[in-house]
Amino acid sequence: MNIEQYNEQIGKHNLFFRLLGGRLTFMEDGHAEAEMPTGRDHANPNNTVHGGVLMTLADVTSGAAARSTGHGCTTLECKMNFLRPAKVGTTLFSVAETLHMGRRTGVYDCRIYDEDRKLIAVSTVTMFLFESQDEARREGERITGTQA
């Protein structure tokens, strides 16, 4: 799946990431990158980017790194260290790399930077890996009783 196809899939199936304005910019061989412009809708009460926005960016970027290997995936665990506040109105950039890929789980390191390339947050994400994108979709439909 190339980056254009993946962004089209995100537009159809990951409405939350689309709502936040995120976009994948690169994915290949266990590596993925994304960007997200931020605005007032991304702010917390301190007028910095909400931590949930950063977690979502890390989660989706890490998922793209997993899917770049042909697997489907779902998040098992996501841990984040917030290193400095992200200013509202800036564009955030994320980079995810595979740390480990087993038969059924993958572990990913994701780093989020601001426009000045200052490190904002680091995240470790563990994904459950499905054999394929189709297997992941079928399992989601089975659990929810809906069709994507």
Coordinates of N, CA and C in Angstrom, one line a residue:
M1 N 0.9 -1.2 0.0 CA 0.0 0.0 0.0 C 0.9 1.2 0.0
N2 N 0.7 2.1 -1.0 CA 1.5 3.3 -1.0 C 0.9 4.4 -0.1
I3 N 1.6 5.5 0.0 CA 1.2 6.6 0.9 C -0.2 7.2 0.5
E4 N -0.4 7.4 -0.8 CA -1.7 8.0 -1.2 C -2.8 7.0 -0.9
Q5 N -2.7 5.7 -1.1 CA -3.7 4.8 -0.8 C -4.0 4.8 0.7
Y6 N -2.9 4.8 1.5 CA -3.0 4.8 3.0 C -3.8 6.1 3.5
N7 N -3.4 7.2 2.9 CA -4.1 8.5 3.3 C -5.6 8.4 2.9
E8 N -5.9 7.8 1.8 CA -7.3 7.6 1.4 C -8.0 6.7 2.4
Q9 N -7.3 5.6 2.8 CA -7.9 4.7 3.8 C -8.2 5.4 5.1
I10 N -7.2 6.2 5.6 CA -7.4 7.0 6.8 C -8.6 7.9 6.7
G11 N -8.8 8.5 5.5 CA -9.9 9.4 5.3 C -11.2 8.7 5.4
K12 N -11.3 7.4 5.1 CA -12.5 6.6 5.2 C -12.7 5.9 6.5
H13 N -11.6 5.4 7.1 CA -11.7 4.6 8.3 C -11.2 5.1 9.6
N14 N -10.4 6.2 9.5 CA -9.9 6.8 10.8 C -10.4 8.2 10.8
L15 N -11.6 8.4 11.1 CA -12.3 9.7 11.0 C -11.7 10.6 12.1
F16 N -11.3 10.1 13.2 CA -10.8 11.0 14.2 C -9.5 11.6 13.8
F17 N -8.5 10.9 13.2 CA -7.3 11.4 12.7 C -7.6 12.5 11.6
R18 N -8.5 12.2 10.8 CA -8.9 13.1 9.7 C -9.5 14.4 10.4
L19 N -10.3 14.2 11.4 CA -10.9 15.4 12.1 C -9.8 16.3 12.7
L20 N -8.8 15.7 13.2 CA -7.7 16.4 13.8 C -6.8 17.1 12.7
G21 N -6.9 16.7 11.5 CA -6.1 17.3 10.4 C -4.8 16.6 10.1
G22 N -4.6 15.4 10.6 CA -3.4 14.7 10.4 C -3.3 14.1 9.0
R23 N -2.0 13.9 8.6 CA -1.7 13.3 7.3 C -0.4 12.6 7.3
L24 N -0.4 11.4 6.8 CA 0.8 10.6 6.7 C 1.6 11.1 5.5
T25 N 2.9 11.3 5.7 CA 3.8 11.8 4.6 C 4.7 10.8 4.1
F26 N 5.0 9.7 4.8 CA 5.9 8.7 4.4 C 5.6 7.4 5.1
M27 N 5.7 6.2 4.5 CA 5.6 4.9 5.1 C 6.3 3.9 4.2
E28 N 7.3 3.2 4.8 CA 8.0 2.2 4.1 C 8.8 1.3 5.0
D29 N 8.8 0.0 4.9 CA 9.7 -0.9 5.6 C 9.7 -0.7 7.1
G30 N 8.6 -0.5 7.8 CA 8.6 -0.4 9.2 C 8.9 1.0 9.7
H31 N 8.8 2.0 8.8 CA 9.1 3.4 9.2 C 7.9 4.2 8.6
A32 N 7.5 5.2 9.4 CA 6.4 6.1 8.9 C 6.6 7.5 9.5
E33 N 6.1 8.5 8.8 CA 6.1 9.9 9.2 C 4.8 10.5 8.9
A34 N 4.4 11.5 9.8 CA 3.1 12.2 9.6 C 3.3 13.6 10.0
E35 N 2.3 14.4 9.7 CA 2.3 15.8 10.1 C 0.9 16.2 10.5
M36 N 0.8 17.2 11.4 CA -0.5 17.7 11.8 C -0.4 19.2 12.2
P37 N -1.1 20.0 11.4 CA -1.2 21.4 11.7 C -2.1 21.5 13.0
T38 N -1.8 22.4 13.9 CA -2.6 22.6 15.1 C -3.3 24.0 15.1
G39 N -4.4 24.0 15.8 CA -5.1 25.3 15.9 C -5.8 25.3 17.3
R40 N -6.7 26.2 17.4 CA -7.4 26.4 18.7 C -8.2 25.2 19.1
D41 N -8.7 24.4 18.1 CA -9.5 23.2 18.4 C -8.6 22.1 19.0
H42 N -7.3 22.2 19.0 CA -6.3 21.2 19.5 C -5.8 21.6 20.9
A43 N -6.3 22.7 21.4 CA -5.8 23.3 22.7 C -6.3 22.7 23.9
N44 N -5.5 22.6 24.9 CA -6.0 22.3 26.3 C -6.2 23.6 27.0
P45 N -6.7 23.5 28.3 CA -6.9 24.8 29.1 C -5.7 25.7 29.2
N46 N -4.5 25.1 29.1 CA -3.3 26.0 29.2 C -2.9 26.6 27.9
N47 N -3.7 26.4 26.8 CA -3.5 26.9 25.5 C -2.2 26.4 24.8
T48 N -1.9 25.1 25.1 CA -0.9 24.3 24.4 C -1.7 23.1 23.8
V49 N -1.0 22.4 22.9 CA -1.6 21.3 22.3 C -2.0 20.2 23.3
H50 N -3.2 19.7 23.3 CA -3.7 18.7 24.2 C -2.9 17.4 24.0
G51 N -2.6 16.8 25.2 CA -1.8 15.5 25.2 C -2.5 14.4 24.3
G52 N -3.8 14.4 24.3 CA -4.6 13.4 23.5 C -4.3 13.6 22.0
V53 N -4.1 14.8 21.6 CA -3.7 15.0 20.2 C -2.4 14.4 19.9
L54 N -1.4 14.6 20.8 CA -0.1 14.0 20.6 C -0.1 12.5 20.7
M55 N -0.9 11.9 21.6 CA -1.1 10.5 21.6 C -1.7 9.9 20.3
T56 N -2.7 10.6 19.8 CA -3.3 10.2 18.5 C -2.3 10.2 17.4
L57 N -1.5 11.2 17.3 CA -0.5 11.4 16.3 C 0.5 10.2 16.4
A58 N 1.0 9.9 17.6 CA 1.9 8.8 17.8 C 1.3 7.4 17.5
D59 N 0.1 7.2 17.9 CA -0.6 6.0 17.6 C -0.8 5.7 16.1
V60 N -1.3 6.7 15.4 CA -1.5 6.6 14.0 C -0.2 6.4 13.2
T61 N 0.8 7.2 13.6 CA 2.1 7.0 12.9 C 2.7 5.7 13.1
S62 N 2.6 5.2 14.4 CA 3.1 3.8 14.7 C 2.3 2.8 14.0
G63 N 1.0 2.9 13.9 CA 0.2 2.0 13.1 C 0.6 2.0 11.6
A64 N 0.9 3.1 11.1 CA 1.3 3.2 9.7 C 2.7 2.4 9.5
A65 N 3.6 2.6 10.5 CA 4.9 1.8 10.4 C 4.6 0.3 10.4
A66 N 3.7 -0.1 11.2 CA 3.3 -1.5 11.3 C 2.7 -2.0 9.9
R67 N 1.8 -1.2 9.4 CA 1.1 -1.5 8.2 C 2.0 -1.4 7.0
S68 N 3.0 -0.7 7.1 CA 4.0 -0.6 5.9 C 4.6 -1.9 5.6
T69 N 4.6 -2.9 6.6 CA 5.1 -4.2 6.3 C 4.1 -5.2 5.8
G70 N 2.9 -4.7 5.6 CA 1.8 -5.6 5.0 C 0.9 -6.1 6.1
H71 N 1.2 -5.9 7.4 CA 0.3 -6.3 8.4 C -0.9 -5.4 8.7
G72 N -1.9 -5.9 9.2 CA -3.0 -5.1 9.8 C -2.5 -5.0 11.3
C73 N -3.1 -4.1 12.0 CA -2.7 -3.9 13.4 C -3.8 -3.2 14.2
T74 N -3.6 -3.4 15.5 CA -4.4 -2.6 16.5 C -3.5 -2.4 17.7
T75 N -3.7 -1.3 18.4 CA -2.9 -0.9 19.5 C -3.2 -1.7 20.7
L76 N -2.1 -2.2 21.3 CA -2.2 -2.9 22.6 C -1.8 -2.0 23.8
E77 N -0.8 -1.2 23.5 CA -0.3 -0.3 24.6 C 0.3 0.9 24.0
C78 N 0.2 2.1 24.6 CA 0.8 3.3 24.1 C 1.2 4.1 25.4
K79 N 2.5 4.3 25.5 CA 3.1 5.1 26.6 C 3.8 6.3 26.0
M80 N 3.6 7.5 26.6 CA 4.2 8.7 26.1 C 4.8 9.5 27.2
N81 N 6.0 10.1 26.9 CA 6.6 11.1 27.8 C 6.5 12.4 27.1
F82 N 5.9 13.3 27.8 CA 5.7 14.7 27.3 C 6.9 15.5 27.7
L83 N 7.8 16.0 26.8 CA 9.0 16.6 27.2 C 8.9 18.1 27.2
R84 N 8.1 18.7 26.4 CA 7.9 20.2 26.4 C 6.5 20.4 25.8
P85 N 5.9 21.6 26.1 CA 4.6 21.9 25.5 C 4.7 22.2 24.0
A86 N 3.7 21.8 23.3 CA 3.6 22.1 21.9 C 2.7 23.4 21.7
K87 N 3.2 24.4 21.0 CA 2.5 25.6 20.9 C 1.3 25.4 19.9
V88 N 0.2 25.9 20.3 CA -1.0 25.9 19.3 C -0.7 26.8 18.2
G89 N -1.0 26.3 17.0 CA -0.8 27.1 15.8 C 0.5 26.6 15.0
T90 N 1.2 25.7 15.6 CA 2.4 25.1 14.9 C 2.0 23.8 14.2
T91 N 2.8 23.4 13.3 CA 2.6 22.0 12.7 C 3.5 21.1 13.4
L92 N 3.0 19.9 13.8 CA 3.7 18.9 14.5 C 4.1 17.8 13.5
F93 N 5.3 17.2 13.7 CA 5.8 16.2 12.8 C 6.1 14.9 13.7
S94 N 5.7 13.8 13.2 CA 6.0 12.5 13.9 C 6.8 11.6 13.0
V95 N 7.7 10.8 13.7 CA 8.5 9.8 13.0 C 8.4 8.5 13.9
A96 N 8.0 7.4 13.3 CA 7.9 6.1 13.9 C 8.8 5.1 13.3
E97 N 9.5 4.4 14.2 CA 10.5 3.3 13.7 C 10.1 2.0 14.4
T98 N 10.3 0.9 13.7 CA 10.1 -0.4 14.3 C 11.3 -0.7 15.3
L99 N 11.0 -1.0 16.5 CA 12.0 -1.5 17.5 C 12.1 -3.0 17.5
H100 N 10.9 -3.7 17.3 CA 10.8 -5.1 17.4 C 9.6 -5.6 16.6
M101 N 9.8 -6.6 15.8 CA 8.6 -7.2 15.1 C 8.6 -8.7 15.3
G102 N 7.7 -9.2 16.1 CA 7.5 -10.6 16.3 C 6.4 -11.2 15.4
R103 N 6.0 -12.4 15.7 CA 5.0 -13.0 14.9 C 3.6 -12.3 15.1
R104 N 3.3 -11.9 16.3 CA 2.0 -11.3 16.5 C 2.0 -9.9 17.2
T105 N 3.2 -9.4 17.6 CA 3.3 -8.1 18.1 C 4.5 -7.3 17.5
G106 N 4.3 -6.0 17.5 CA 5.4 -5.2 17.1 C 5.5 -4.0 18.1
V107 N 6.7 -3.5 18.3 CA 7.0 -2.4 19.2 C 7.6 -1.3 18.4
Y108 N 7.1 -0.1 18.6 CA 7.5 1.1 17.8 C 7.9 2.2 18.6
D109 N 8.9 3.0 18.2 CA 9.3 4.2 18.9 C 8.8 5.3 18.0
C110 N 8.1 6.3 18.6 CA 7.6 7.4 17.8 C 8.0 8.7 18.5
R111 N 8.5 9.6 17.8 CA 9.0 10.9 18.3 C 8.2 12.0 17.6
I112 N 7.8 13.0 18.4 CA 7.0 14.1 17.8 C 7.9 15.4 18.0
Y113 N 7.9 16.1 16.9 CA 8.7 17.4 16.9 C 7.9 18.6 16.5
D114 N 8.3 19.8 16.9 CA 7.6 21.0 16.4 C 8.3 21.5 15.1
E115 N 7.8 22.6 14.6 CA 8.4 23.2 13.4 C 9.9 23.5 13.5
D116 N 10.3 23.8 14.7 CA 11.8 24.1 14.9 C 12.6 22.8 15.2
R117 N 12.0 21.7 15.0 CA 12.6 20.4 15.2 C 13.0 20.1 16.6
K118 N 12.3 20.8 17.5 CA 12.5 20.5 19.0 C 11.6 19.3 19.3
L119 N 12.2 18.4 20.1 CA 11.5 17.2 20.5 C 10.4 17.6 21.5
I120 N 9.2 17.2 21.2 CA 8.0 17.5 22.0 C 7.7 16.3 22.9
A121 N 7.7 15.1 22.3 CA 7.2 13.9 23.1 C 7.9 12.7 22.4
V122 N 8.0 11.7 23.3 CA 8.5 10.4 22.8 C 7.5 9.3 23.2
S123 N 7.2 8.3 22.4 CA 6.2 7.3 22.7 C 6.7 5.9 22.3
T124 N 6.4 5.0 23.1 CA 6.6 3.6 22.8 C 5.2 2.9 22.6
V125 N 5.0 2.3 21.4 CA 3.7 1.8 21.1 C 3.8 0.3 20.8
T126 N 3.0 -0.5 21.4 CA 3.0 -1.9 21.1 C 1.7 -2.2 20.3
M127 N 1.9 -2.9 19.2 CA 0.8 -3.2 18.3 C 0.6 -4.7 18.2
F128 N -0.7 -5.2 18.2 CA -1.0 -6.5 17.8 C -1.0 -6.6 16.3
L129 N -0.3 -7.5 15.7 CA -0.2 -7.6 14.3 C -1.1 -8.7 13.8
F130 N -1.9 -8.4 12.8 CA -2.7 -9.3 12.0 C -1.9 -9.7 10.8
E131 N -2.3 -10.9 10.2 CA -1.6 -11.4 9.0 C -1.7 -10.4 7.9
S132 N -2.9 -9.7 7.8 CA -3.1 -8.8 6.7 C -4.1 -7.7 7.1
Q133 N -4.2 -6.7 6.2 CA -5.2 -5.6 6.5 C -6.6 -6.2 6.5
D134 N -6.9 -7.2 5.6 CA -8.2 -7.8 5.6 C -8.6 -8.5 6.8
E135 N -7.6 -9.3 7.4 CA -7.8 -10.0 8.7 C -8.2 -9.0 9.8
A136 N -7.5 -7.8 9.8 CA -7.7 -6.8 10.8 C -9.1 -6.3 10.7
R137 N -9.5 -6.0 9.5 CA -10.9 -5.5 9.2 C -12.0 -6.5 9.6
R138 N -11.8 -7.7 9.2 CA -12.7 -8.8 9.6 C -12.9 -8.9 11.1
E139 N -11.8 -8.9 11.8 CA -11.8 -9.0 13.2 C -12.5 -7.8 13.9
G140 N -12.3 -6.6 13.4 CA -13.0 -5.5 13.9 C -14.5 -5.6 13.6
E141 N -14.9 -6.1 12.5 CA -16.3 -6.3 12.2 C -16.9 -7.3 13.1
R142 N -16.2 -8.4 13.3 CA -16.7 -9.5 14.2 C -16.9 -8.9 15.6
I143 N -16.0 -8.2 16.1 CA -16.1 -7.7 17.5 C -17.2 -6.7 17.6
T144 N -17.4 -5.8 16.7 CA -18.4 -4.7 16.8 C -19.7 -5.1 16.2
G145 N -19.8 -6.1 15.4 CA -21.0 -6.5 14.7 C -21.4 -5.5 13.6
T146 N -20.4 -4.7 13.1 CA -20.7 -3.8 12.0 C -19.7 -4.1 10.9
Q147 N -20.1 -3.5 9.8 CA -19.2 -3.6 8.6 C -18.6 -2.2 8.3
A148 N -17.2 -2.2 8.1 CA -16.5 -1.0 7.9 C -16.8 -0.4 6.5

